[in-house]
XYZ file of C-alpha atoms in Angstrom:
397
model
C 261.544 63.176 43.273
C 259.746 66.353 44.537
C 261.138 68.651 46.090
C 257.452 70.363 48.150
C 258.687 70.473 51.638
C 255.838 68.908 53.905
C 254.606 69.079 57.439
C 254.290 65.810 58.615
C 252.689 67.123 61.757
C 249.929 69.074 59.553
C 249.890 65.788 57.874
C 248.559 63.447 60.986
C 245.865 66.166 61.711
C 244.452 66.669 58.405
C 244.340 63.154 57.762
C 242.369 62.516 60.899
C 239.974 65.711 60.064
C 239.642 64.139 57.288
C 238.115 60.765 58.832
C 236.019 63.075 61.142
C 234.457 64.435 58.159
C 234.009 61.195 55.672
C 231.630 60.096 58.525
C 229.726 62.718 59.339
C 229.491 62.770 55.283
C 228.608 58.815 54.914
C 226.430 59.075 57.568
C 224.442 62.543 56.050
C 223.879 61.164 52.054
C 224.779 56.866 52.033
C 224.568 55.363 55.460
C 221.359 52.720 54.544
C 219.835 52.566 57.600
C 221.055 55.407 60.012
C 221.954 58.029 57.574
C 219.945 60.885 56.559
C 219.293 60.880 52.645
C 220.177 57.270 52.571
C 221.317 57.155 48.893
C 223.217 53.962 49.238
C 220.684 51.500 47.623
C 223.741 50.913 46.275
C 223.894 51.546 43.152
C 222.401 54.946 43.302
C 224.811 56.085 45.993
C 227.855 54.285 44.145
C 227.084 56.111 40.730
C 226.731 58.883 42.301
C 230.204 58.798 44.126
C 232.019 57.485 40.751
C 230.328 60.309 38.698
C 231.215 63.250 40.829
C 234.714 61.541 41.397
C 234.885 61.977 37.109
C 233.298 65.585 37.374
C 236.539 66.353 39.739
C 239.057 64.521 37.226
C 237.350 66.291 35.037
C 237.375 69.328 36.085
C 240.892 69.404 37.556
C 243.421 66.910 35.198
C 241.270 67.567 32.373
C 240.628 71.712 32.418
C 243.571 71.914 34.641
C 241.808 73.842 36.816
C 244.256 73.534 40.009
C 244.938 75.599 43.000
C 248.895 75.185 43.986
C 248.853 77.948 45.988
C 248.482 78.421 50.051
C 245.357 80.345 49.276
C 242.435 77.817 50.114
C 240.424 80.542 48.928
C 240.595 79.711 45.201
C 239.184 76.058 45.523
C 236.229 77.511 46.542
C 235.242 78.190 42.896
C 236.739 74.616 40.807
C 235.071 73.476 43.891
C 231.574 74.901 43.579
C 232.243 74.210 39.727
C 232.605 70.738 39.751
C 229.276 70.359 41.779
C 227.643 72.041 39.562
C 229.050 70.107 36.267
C 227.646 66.747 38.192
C 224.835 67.936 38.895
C 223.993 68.779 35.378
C 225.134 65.833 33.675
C 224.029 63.362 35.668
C 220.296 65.013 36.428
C 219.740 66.988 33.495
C 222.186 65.473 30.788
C 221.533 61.638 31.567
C 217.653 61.456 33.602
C 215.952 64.439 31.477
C 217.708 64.704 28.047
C 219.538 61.280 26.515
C 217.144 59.471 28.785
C 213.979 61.281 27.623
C 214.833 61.562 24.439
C 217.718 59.252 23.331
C 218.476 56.003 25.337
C 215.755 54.852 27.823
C 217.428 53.347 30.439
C 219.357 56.298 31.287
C 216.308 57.399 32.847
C 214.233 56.126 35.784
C 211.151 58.310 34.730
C 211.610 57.146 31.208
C 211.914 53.346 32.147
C 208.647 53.450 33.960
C 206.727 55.265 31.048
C 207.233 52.514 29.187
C 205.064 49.825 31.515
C 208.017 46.931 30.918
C 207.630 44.094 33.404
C 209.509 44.908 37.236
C 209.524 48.505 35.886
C 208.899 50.425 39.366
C 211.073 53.280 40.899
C 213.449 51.295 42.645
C 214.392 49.114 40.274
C 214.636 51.835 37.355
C 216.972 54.152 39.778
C 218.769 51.040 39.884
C 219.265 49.948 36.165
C 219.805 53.930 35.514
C 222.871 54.405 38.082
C 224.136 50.954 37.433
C 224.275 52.753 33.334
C 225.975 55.911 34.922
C 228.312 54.105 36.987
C 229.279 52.025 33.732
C 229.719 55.233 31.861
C 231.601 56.890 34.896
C 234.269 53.654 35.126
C 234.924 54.291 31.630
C 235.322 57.961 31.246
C 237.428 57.681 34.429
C 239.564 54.790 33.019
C 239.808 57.010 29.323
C 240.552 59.889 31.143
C 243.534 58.359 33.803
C 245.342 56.810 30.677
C 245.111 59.914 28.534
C 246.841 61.979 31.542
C 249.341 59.451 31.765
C 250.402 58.998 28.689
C 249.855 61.995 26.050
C 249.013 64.626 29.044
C 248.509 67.392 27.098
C 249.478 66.556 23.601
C 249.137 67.039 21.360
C 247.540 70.727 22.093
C 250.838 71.943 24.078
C 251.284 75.167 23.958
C 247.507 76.673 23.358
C 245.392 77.942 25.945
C 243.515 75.893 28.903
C 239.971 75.975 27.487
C 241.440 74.592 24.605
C 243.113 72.200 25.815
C 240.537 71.240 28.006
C 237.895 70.785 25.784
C 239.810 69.281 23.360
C 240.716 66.598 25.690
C 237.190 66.322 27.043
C 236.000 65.774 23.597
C 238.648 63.003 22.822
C 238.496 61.353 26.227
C 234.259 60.941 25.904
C 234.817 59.972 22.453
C 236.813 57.075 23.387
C 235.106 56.619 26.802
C 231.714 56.084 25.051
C 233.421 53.560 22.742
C 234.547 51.317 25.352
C 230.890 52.002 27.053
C 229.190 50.573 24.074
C 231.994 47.718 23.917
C 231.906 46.503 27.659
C 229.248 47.917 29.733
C 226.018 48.411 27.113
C 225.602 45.192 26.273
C 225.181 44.267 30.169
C 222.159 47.021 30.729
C 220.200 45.843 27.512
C 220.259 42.166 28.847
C 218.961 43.476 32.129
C 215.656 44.005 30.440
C 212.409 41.612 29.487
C 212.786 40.648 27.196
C 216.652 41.223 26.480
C 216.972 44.145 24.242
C 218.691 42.017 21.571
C 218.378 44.041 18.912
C 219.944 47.407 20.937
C 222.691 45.951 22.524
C 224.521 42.223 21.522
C 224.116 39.488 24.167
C 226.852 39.991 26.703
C 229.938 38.360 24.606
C 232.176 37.684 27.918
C 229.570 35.663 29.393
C 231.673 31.899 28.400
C 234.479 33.641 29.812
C 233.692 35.295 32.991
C 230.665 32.751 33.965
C 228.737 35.586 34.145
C 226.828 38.535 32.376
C 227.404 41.407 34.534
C 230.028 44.257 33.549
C 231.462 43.638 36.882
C 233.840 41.491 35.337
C 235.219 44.556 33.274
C 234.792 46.386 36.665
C 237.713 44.351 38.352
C 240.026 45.024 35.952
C 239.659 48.023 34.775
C 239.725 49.447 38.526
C 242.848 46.616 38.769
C 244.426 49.032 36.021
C 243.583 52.106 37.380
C 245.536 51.156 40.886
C 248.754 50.107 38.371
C 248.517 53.309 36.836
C 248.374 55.344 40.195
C 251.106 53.782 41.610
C 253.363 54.056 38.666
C 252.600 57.833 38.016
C 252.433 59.086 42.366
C 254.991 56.436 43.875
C 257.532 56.129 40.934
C 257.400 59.696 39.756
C 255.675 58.783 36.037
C 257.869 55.804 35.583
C 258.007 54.733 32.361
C 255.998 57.265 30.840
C 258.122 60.221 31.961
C 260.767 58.155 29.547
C 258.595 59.160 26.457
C 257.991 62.957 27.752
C 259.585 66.049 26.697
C 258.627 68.160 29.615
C 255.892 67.390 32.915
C 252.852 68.192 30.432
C 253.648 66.597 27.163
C 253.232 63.316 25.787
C 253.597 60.934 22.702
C 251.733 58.725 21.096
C 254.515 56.032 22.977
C 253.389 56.886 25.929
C 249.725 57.034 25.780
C 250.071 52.778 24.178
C 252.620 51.895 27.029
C 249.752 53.364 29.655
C 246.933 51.466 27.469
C 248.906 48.298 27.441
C 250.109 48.102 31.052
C 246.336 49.330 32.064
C 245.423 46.502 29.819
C 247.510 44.118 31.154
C 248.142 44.933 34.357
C 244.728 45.073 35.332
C 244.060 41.503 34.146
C 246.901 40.018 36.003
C 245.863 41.900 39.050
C 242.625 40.484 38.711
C 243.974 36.869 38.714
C 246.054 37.085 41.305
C 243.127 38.835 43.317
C 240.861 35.924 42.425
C 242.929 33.209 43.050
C 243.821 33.832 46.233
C 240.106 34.363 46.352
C 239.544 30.274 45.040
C 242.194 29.002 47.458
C 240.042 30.602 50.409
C 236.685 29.814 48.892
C 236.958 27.186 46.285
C 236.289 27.390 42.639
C 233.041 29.925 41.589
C 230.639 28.555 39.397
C 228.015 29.652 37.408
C 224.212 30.520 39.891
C 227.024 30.333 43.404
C 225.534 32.590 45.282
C 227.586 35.458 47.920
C 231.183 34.320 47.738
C 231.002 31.648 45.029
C 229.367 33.873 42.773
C 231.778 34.697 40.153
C 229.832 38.062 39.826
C 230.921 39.198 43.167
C 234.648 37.801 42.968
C 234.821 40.467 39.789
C 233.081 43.356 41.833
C 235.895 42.188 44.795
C 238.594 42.392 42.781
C 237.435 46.149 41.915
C 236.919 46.356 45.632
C 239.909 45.669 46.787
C 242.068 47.623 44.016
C 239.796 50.606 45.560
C 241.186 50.091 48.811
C 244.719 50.251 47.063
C 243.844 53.180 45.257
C 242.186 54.793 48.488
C 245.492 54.131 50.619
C 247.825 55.406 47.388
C 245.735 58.724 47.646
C 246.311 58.568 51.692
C 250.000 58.183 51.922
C 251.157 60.475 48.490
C 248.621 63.523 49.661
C 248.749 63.096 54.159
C 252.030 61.882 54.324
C 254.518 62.634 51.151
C 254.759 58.978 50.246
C 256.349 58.458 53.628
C 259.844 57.801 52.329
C 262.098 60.181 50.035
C 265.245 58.041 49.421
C 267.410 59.493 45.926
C 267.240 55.585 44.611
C 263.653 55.279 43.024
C 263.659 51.622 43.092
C 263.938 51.252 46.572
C 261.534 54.468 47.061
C 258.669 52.266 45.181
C 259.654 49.035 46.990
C 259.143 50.513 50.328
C 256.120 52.493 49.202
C 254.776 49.841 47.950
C 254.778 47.813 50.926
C 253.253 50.877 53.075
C 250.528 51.011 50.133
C 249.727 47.293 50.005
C 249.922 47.243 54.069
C 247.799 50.628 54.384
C 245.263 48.640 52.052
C 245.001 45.536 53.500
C 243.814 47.586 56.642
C 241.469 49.488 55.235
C 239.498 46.128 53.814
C 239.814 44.785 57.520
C 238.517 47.756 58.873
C 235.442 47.611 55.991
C 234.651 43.866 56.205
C 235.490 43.545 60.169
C 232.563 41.963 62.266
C 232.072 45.266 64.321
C 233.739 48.174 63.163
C 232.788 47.958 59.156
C 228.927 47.787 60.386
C 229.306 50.261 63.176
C 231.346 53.376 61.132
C 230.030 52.504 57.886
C 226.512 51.325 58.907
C 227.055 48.126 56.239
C 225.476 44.603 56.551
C 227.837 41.951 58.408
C 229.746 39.502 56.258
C 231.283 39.373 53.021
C 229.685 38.063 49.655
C 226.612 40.269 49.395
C 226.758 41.869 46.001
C 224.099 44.609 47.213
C 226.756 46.021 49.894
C 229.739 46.751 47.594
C 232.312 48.757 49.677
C 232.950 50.896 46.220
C 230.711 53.306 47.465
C 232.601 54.084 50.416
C 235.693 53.911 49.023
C 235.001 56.531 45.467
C 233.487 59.243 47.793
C 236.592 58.600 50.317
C 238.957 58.938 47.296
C 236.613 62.174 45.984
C 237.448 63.900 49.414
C 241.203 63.493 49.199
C 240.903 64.465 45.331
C 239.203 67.458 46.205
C 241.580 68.216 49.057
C 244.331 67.648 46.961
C 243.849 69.540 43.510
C 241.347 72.273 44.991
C 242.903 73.307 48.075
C 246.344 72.276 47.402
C 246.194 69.823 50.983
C 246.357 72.908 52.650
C 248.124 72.992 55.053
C 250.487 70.434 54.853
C 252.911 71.824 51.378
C 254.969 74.535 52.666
């Protein structure tokens, strides 16, 4: 258990600061039709919220660049840093170099030079950030699992930068394997015709009744949530079994995190969407809104985002609420605040008034071109941020 004294008080105010300032924020770069930059078209806005939610990983669990002191002072710079790293990879790295000059649909400019049919700016933004976001989920996923289970084996011992690029190497290495595996093959068949002979046809289609990488979506963000809560509400449980100190980890320990991502995420996701059958029937293949099986993939991601996004609320705001010395009761009861804390944050998004009044979003449910994701990554960026660059300052005494 940890032993950072917290100010609960501290706790309440930040955490309502911090709602203050994720509207004024939705409102200045996503909001679609009352915000400023309106980015959120939406799969511009949601790439860009899952890439610079990577660039923070990144930057912080990767590099290990971390301020745990009271000095707020010194996130300033990872801070400023980590803006900067997006803002290179996805603009120059992915629209003006690989796009240009290695894989086309990386880049909107690069799309329309071609002249392919439906090839205007909209639609190219659109098949480029849908690409990022694909290469985001799985440098995030990669990334989460590496943490948890080898940490920072097996370069203990050396020196930060060489750590961290040795783990950025190894984590983009793999990451751009499982790209090429589940998400590639989804942006070639986007195309007409179907770029057959760059990517195969989408293999999962029989299974999933569908095409679209969403389905890989759902449970990979499924497995993401199981990992979170494992590692922040169970104190590393069971990888800290196959750990010789808080930084180092084993080959053990990096398959038990692949397996129960693995797994865990899948039976997430069929729990998820059969509750979702029971409410609306069976999904079949051309449904369209809630029968699509497209969007009950993209839900299941959706709501395991809401998990995620109240996991990050209670463990940074409020110390994980409850502190008891038996762990198994300490997850049971935090799991129960997590689920509960979830459940009201998708009310809140998919309620009749106050979704489409805070978050400026399109009544109903079913629509796959308002995913809350969006929302949700660049809530879960701010608390990252909060959390690893300014040490939640000031709630840890």
């Amino acid at each position: 258990m940890t032993t950072t004294k917290y100010n609960y008080l501290f706790g309440l105010i930040a955490f309502v600061v911090m709602i203050v300032v994720n509207f004024a924020l939705w409102r200045l770069f996503f909001a679609p039709s009352n915000g400023v930059f309106k980015l959120f078209t939406p799969m511009y806005g949601l790439s860009l919220a899952a890439f610079y939610f990577y660039t923070v990983i990144l930057v912080a669990d990767i590099f290990g660049w971390k301020n745990e002191t009271r000095n707020i002072v010194k996130g300033i710079a990872p801070l400023i840093t980590s803006i900067v790293v997006f803002y290179v990879i996805y603009y120059v790295f992915f629209w003006n170099i690989l796009g240009q000059f290695g894989i086309t649909y990386f880049s909107p400019q690069a799309q329309i030079a071609t002249g392919g049919t439906g090839l205007e700016i909209w639609n190219a933004r659109e098949n480029s950030s849908l690409a990022i976001l694909f290469v985001a989920t799985a440098l995030i996923w990669v990334s989460m699992i590496w943490n948890t289970g080898f940490g920072n084996a097996p370069w203990d011992g050396m020196k930060q930068t060489v750590v961290g690029f040795s783990k950025f190497f190894a984590t983009a290495f793999i990451g751009i394997i499982f790209y090429a595996i589940f998400f590639h093959p989804n942006i070639t068949a986007l195309f007409q015709p179907k770029q057959v002979f760059a990517g195969v046809l989408p293999w999962w289609d029989g299974i999933a009744m569908t095409a679209s990488s969403f389905y890989h979506l759902g449970w990979m963000f499924a497995g993401l949530f199981i990992l979170m809560f494992l590692n922040d509400c169970m104190d590393g449980f069971p990888f800290n079994l196959f750990r010789s100190d808080e930084k180092s980890g084993s080959w053990i320990g990096a398959i038990v995190a692949l397996v129960i991502a693995v797994g865990g995420g899948f039976i997430f996701m069929y729990i998820t969407e059969a509750i979702m059958s029971y409410y609306w029937y069976e999904p079949f293949t051309g449904g369209n809104y809630t029968d699509d099986p497209r969007f009950r993939h993209v839900h299941t991601a959706e709501i395991a985002a809401f998990f995620m996004l109240a996991l990050m609320i209670v463990k940074v705001f409020f110390n994980n609420v409850f502190q008891p010395a038996n762990k198994w009761l300490a997850a049971i009861v935090r799991l129960i605040v997590v689920s509960g804390a979830g459940m009201l944050i998708y009310y809140f998004y998919y309620s009749e008034t106050l979704g489409p009044k805070f978050v400026d979003r399109v009544p109903g449910i079913g629509n796959i071109d308002d995913t809350s994701l969006c929302w949700t990554l660049m809530s879960m960026t701010m608390i990252l941020v909060y959390d690893k660059f300014f040490n939640a300052f000031p709630i840890r005494k």
